[in-house]
mmCIF file of C-alpha atoms and ligand atoms in Angstrom:
data_model
loop_
_atom_site.group_PDB
_atom_site.id
_atom_site.type_symbol
_atom_site.label_atom_id
_atom_site.label_comp_id
_atom_site.label_asym_id
_atom_site.label_seq_id
_atom_site.Cartn_x
_atom_site.Cartn_y
_atom_site.Cartn_z
ATOM 1 C CA MET A 248 118.820 192.312 321.979
ATOM 2 C CA THR A 249 115.780 189.948 320.489
ATOM 3 C CA ILE A 250 114.014 189.400 317.342
ATOM 4 C CA GLU A 251 110.576 188.687 317.645
ATOM 5 C CA SER A 252 110.925 185.116 317.261
ATOM 6 C CA GLN A 253 107.772 184.663 314.096
ATOM 7 C CA LEU A 254 110.101 187.521 312.222
ATOM 8 C CA LEU A 255 113.381 185.365 312.773
ATOM 9 C CA GLU A 256 111.580 182.476 311.482
ATOM 10 C CA MET A 257 110.138 183.877 308.517
ATOM 11 C CA LEU A 258 114.105 185.570 307.970
ATOM 12 C CA LYS A 259 115.434 182.240 308.347
ATOM 13 C CA GLN A 260 113.388 180.476 306.001
ATOM 14 C CA ALA A 261 113.365 183.714 303.031
ATOM 15 C CA ALA A 262 117.516 183.077 303.739
ATOM 16 C CA LYS A 263 117.472 179.514 303.191
ATOM 17 C CA ASP A 264 115.191 179.658 300.335
ATOM 18 C CA VAL A 265 117.321 182.586 298.648
ATOM 19 C CA SER A 266 120.354 180.258 298.999
ATOM 20 C CA LYS A 267 119.590 177.954 296.508
ATOM 21 C CA ASN A 268 119.628 181.031 293.982
ATOM 22 C CA ALA A 269 123.180 181.656 294.777
ATOM 23 C CA TYR A 270 125.448 181.810 291.528
ATOM 24 C CA CYS A 271 128.890 180.238 293.306
ATOM 25 C CA ARG A 272 130.135 178.319 290.282
ATOM 26 C CA TYR A 273 133.459 178.596 291.224
ATOM 27 C CA SER A 274 133.041 178.397 295.584
ATOM 28 C CA ASP A 275 130.284 176.163 295.230
ATOM 29 C CA PHE A 276 129.475 178.007 298.549
ATOM 30 C CA PRO A 277 126.306 178.889 298.441
ATOM 31 C CA VAL A 278 124.539 182.104 301.131
ATOM 32 C CA GLY A 279 121.449 183.323 300.847
ATOM 33 C CA ALA A 280 120.731 186.416 303.500
ATOM 34 C CA ALA A 281 117.536 187.960 304.462
ATOM 35 C CA VAL A 282 116.902 191.895 305.582
ATOM 36 C CA CYS A 283 114.345 193.151 307.439
ATOM 37 C CA GLY A 284 113.558 196.705 306.526
ATOM 38 C CA GLY A 285 112.221 199.567 308.659
ATOM 39 C CA SER A 286 109.089 199.151 307.221
ATOM 40 C CA GLY A 287 108.651 195.290 308.417
ATOM 41 C CA LYS A 288 109.163 194.215 304.447
ATOM 42 C CA ILE A 289 111.778 191.371 303.495
ATOM 43 C CA TYR A 290 114.368 191.402 301.417
ATOM 44 C CA THR A 291 116.487 188.720 299.960
ATOM 45 C CA GLY A 292 119.569 188.528 298.228
ATOM 46 C CA CYS A 293 122.186 185.644 297.529
ATOM 47 C CA ASN A 294 126.011 185.883 296.776
ATOM 48 C CA VAL A 295 126.856 186.273 292.937
ATOM 49 C CA GLU A 296 130.393 185.488 291.780
ATOM 50 C CA ASN A 297 132.094 186.617 288.497
ATOM 51 C CA VAL A 298 135.083 184.733 287.031
ATOM 52 C CA SER A 299 136.911 188.042 287.855
ATOM 53 C CA PHE A 300 136.902 186.816 291.704
ATOM 54 C CA GLY A 301 136.707 190.825 293.260
ATOM 55 C CA LEU A 302 133.445 191.903 291.203
ATOM 56 C CA THR A 303 131.626 189.012 293.715
ATOM 57 C CA MET A 304 129.246 190.554 295.707
ATOM 58 C CA CYS A 305 127.958 188.755 298.267
ATOM 59 C CA ALA A 306 124.393 187.817 300.099
ATOM 60 C CA GLU A 307 124.477 190.236 303.008
ATOM 61 C CA ARG A 308 124.800 193.179 300.618
ATOM 62 C CA SER A 309 122.617 192.012 298.011
ATOM 63 C CA ALA A 310 119.449 191.988 300.421
ATOM 64 C CA ILE A 311 120.693 195.146 301.917
ATOM 65 C CA PHE A 312 120.701 196.973 298.474
ATOM 66 C CA SER A 313 117.588 195.704 297.146
ATOM 67 C CA ALA A 314 116.112 196.962 300.375
ATOM 68 C CA ILE A 315 117.525 200.404 299.562
ATOM 69 C CA ALA A 316 116.602 200.174 296.345
ATOM 70 C CA ALA A 317 112.512 199.194 297.149
ATOM 71 C CA GLY A 318 112.707 202.682 299.361
ATOM 72 C CA GLU A 319 113.905 201.374 302.886
ATOM 73 C CA LYS A 320 115.581 203.935 305.144
ATOM 74 C CA THR A 321 116.412 201.847 307.893
ATOM 75 C CA ILE A 322 117.514 197.889 308.381
ATOM 76 C CA GLN A 323 116.280 195.847 311.710
ATOM 77 C CA ALA A 324 117.729 192.660 311.195
ATOM 78 C CA VAL A 325 120.091 190.511 308.431
ATOM 79 C CA VAL A 326 120.173 186.813 308.657
ATOM 80 C CA ILE A 327 122.461 184.510 307.269
ATOM 81 C CA PHE A 328 121.934 180.976 306.002
ATOM 82 C CA THR A 329 125.422 178.570 304.569
ATOM 83 C CA PRO A 330 124.232 175.136 303.904
ATOM 84 C CA THR A 331 126.804 173.964 305.929
ATOM 85 C CA GLU A 332 127.682 172.767 309.745
ATOM 86 C CA SER A 333 129.884 175.577 311.397
ATOM 87 C CA LEU A 334 128.306 179.202 311.032
ATOM 88 C CA THR A 335 129.377 181.812 308.158
ATOM 89 C CA PRO A 336 129.014 185.591 310.240
ATOM 90 C CA PRO A 337 129.196 188.811 307.417
ATOM 91 C CA CYS A 338 132.885 189.137 306.015
ATOM 92 C CA GLY A 339 133.925 192.477 307.014
ATOM 93 C CA ALA A 340 132.980 194.713 303.507
ATOM 94 C CA CYS A 341 129.280 193.060 304.750
ATOM 95 C CA ARG A 342 129.810 194.354 308.059
ATOM 96 C CA GLN A 343 130.787 197.703 306.848
ATOM 97 C CA VAL A 344 127.896 198.426 304.776
ATOM 98 C CA ILE A 345 125.516 197.542 307.869
ATOM 99 C CA SER A 346 127.333 199.596 310.305
ATOM 100 C CA GLU A 347 126.360 202.710 308.002
ATOM 101 C CA PHE A 348 122.491 201.427 308.891
ATOM 102 C CA GLY A 349 123.003 202.139 313.031
ATOM 103 C CA ASP A 350 123.660 200.560 316.058
ATOM 104 C CA ASP A 351 120.142 198.912 316.144
ATOM 105 C CA VAL A 352 120.439 196.029 313.516
ATOM 106 C CA GLN A 353 120.557 192.578 314.724
ATOM 107 C CA ILE A 354 122.523 189.984 312.840
ATOM 108 C CA VAL A 355 121.921 186.183 312.505
ATOM 109 C CA SER A 356 124.189 183.380 311.203
ATOM 110 C CA PHE A 357 122.363 180.340 311.009
ATOM 111 C CA SER A 358 123.525 176.631 309.192
ATOM 112 C CA ASN A 359 122.524 173.466 308.882
ATOM 113 C CA LEU A 360 123.674 172.891 312.493
ATOM 114 C CA ASN A 361 124.025 175.947 314.411
ATOM 115 C CA CYS A 362 122.277 179.335 314.693
ATOM 116 C CA SER A 363 124.181 182.536 316.468
ATOM 117 C CA GLY A 364 121.880 184.976 319.025
ATOM 118 C CA PRO A 365 121.328 187.974 317.743
ATOM 119 C CA GLN A 366 124.346 190.057 317.292
ATOM 120 C CA SER A 367 124.918 193.534 317.182
ATOM 121 C CA ILE A 368 126.970 195.519 314.797
ATOM 122 C CA GLN A 369 129.281 196.921 317.529
ATOM 123 C CA GLU A 370 129.895 193.409 318.652
ATOM 124 C CA LEU A 371 130.741 192.116 315.154
ATOM 125 C CA LEU A 372 132.795 195.586 313.965
ATOM 126 C CA PRO A 373 134.155 197.296 316.830
ATOM 127 C CA SER A 374 135.315 200.615 315.890
ATOM 128 C CA ALA A 375 133.722 200.682 312.594
ATOM 129 C CA PHE A 376 135.141 203.758 310.119
ATOM 130 C CA GLY A 377 132.698 205.880 309.405
ATOM 131 C CA THR A 378 131.443 210.366 309.912
ATOM 132 C CA LEU A 379 128.163 209.616 311.531
ATOM 133 C CA ASN A 380 126.777 209.720 314.594
ATOM 134 C CA HIS A 381 124.515 206.958 314.619
ATOM 135 C CA SER A 382 123.351 208.136 318.286
ATOM 136 C CA GLU A 383 122.225 211.303 317.490
HETATM 137 ZN ZN1 ZN B 489 130.334 190.288 302.623
#
C-alpha cells in the first residue's frame, strides 16, 4: 500500500496549510486534514470547536464531507497534520466515517517530527460497524 510520493507531498502541504485555519480556541490543538477524492482532486478540512464541546468537528471529517459535497464518490487517501512532536491518528468517529468509503483508503498521519506509513482502515478500525460489504 503506497501513495504516489508527489501526491503525498501535495496532501501533506495542504493539510499543513489548512491546520492554520483551525478554530481551536478551547484546546489550542490545531489539526489539518487533506483528502484525495477518487477524481484526484484534493479537499481540506480543519477542526472547528464549539463552546458546547460535543459539537466540535474534526479536521478529517470536515475534509471528507467537503469532498463528498463537491461530488466525489470515493476517497483515495486521508492525510492528517498536527503541529506537534508525536503523531495524532484519526479518532474513532473519523475512523468509522473513513470506513464508509471502503477498504482501499490510505491514511497517513504526520507531525513536525514524524510521519506514519500509509495505513489501511482495517488496520486502524478492525471489525468496523457496518452493513455494507465493500469487497463486492
Ligand atoms: Zn476525528
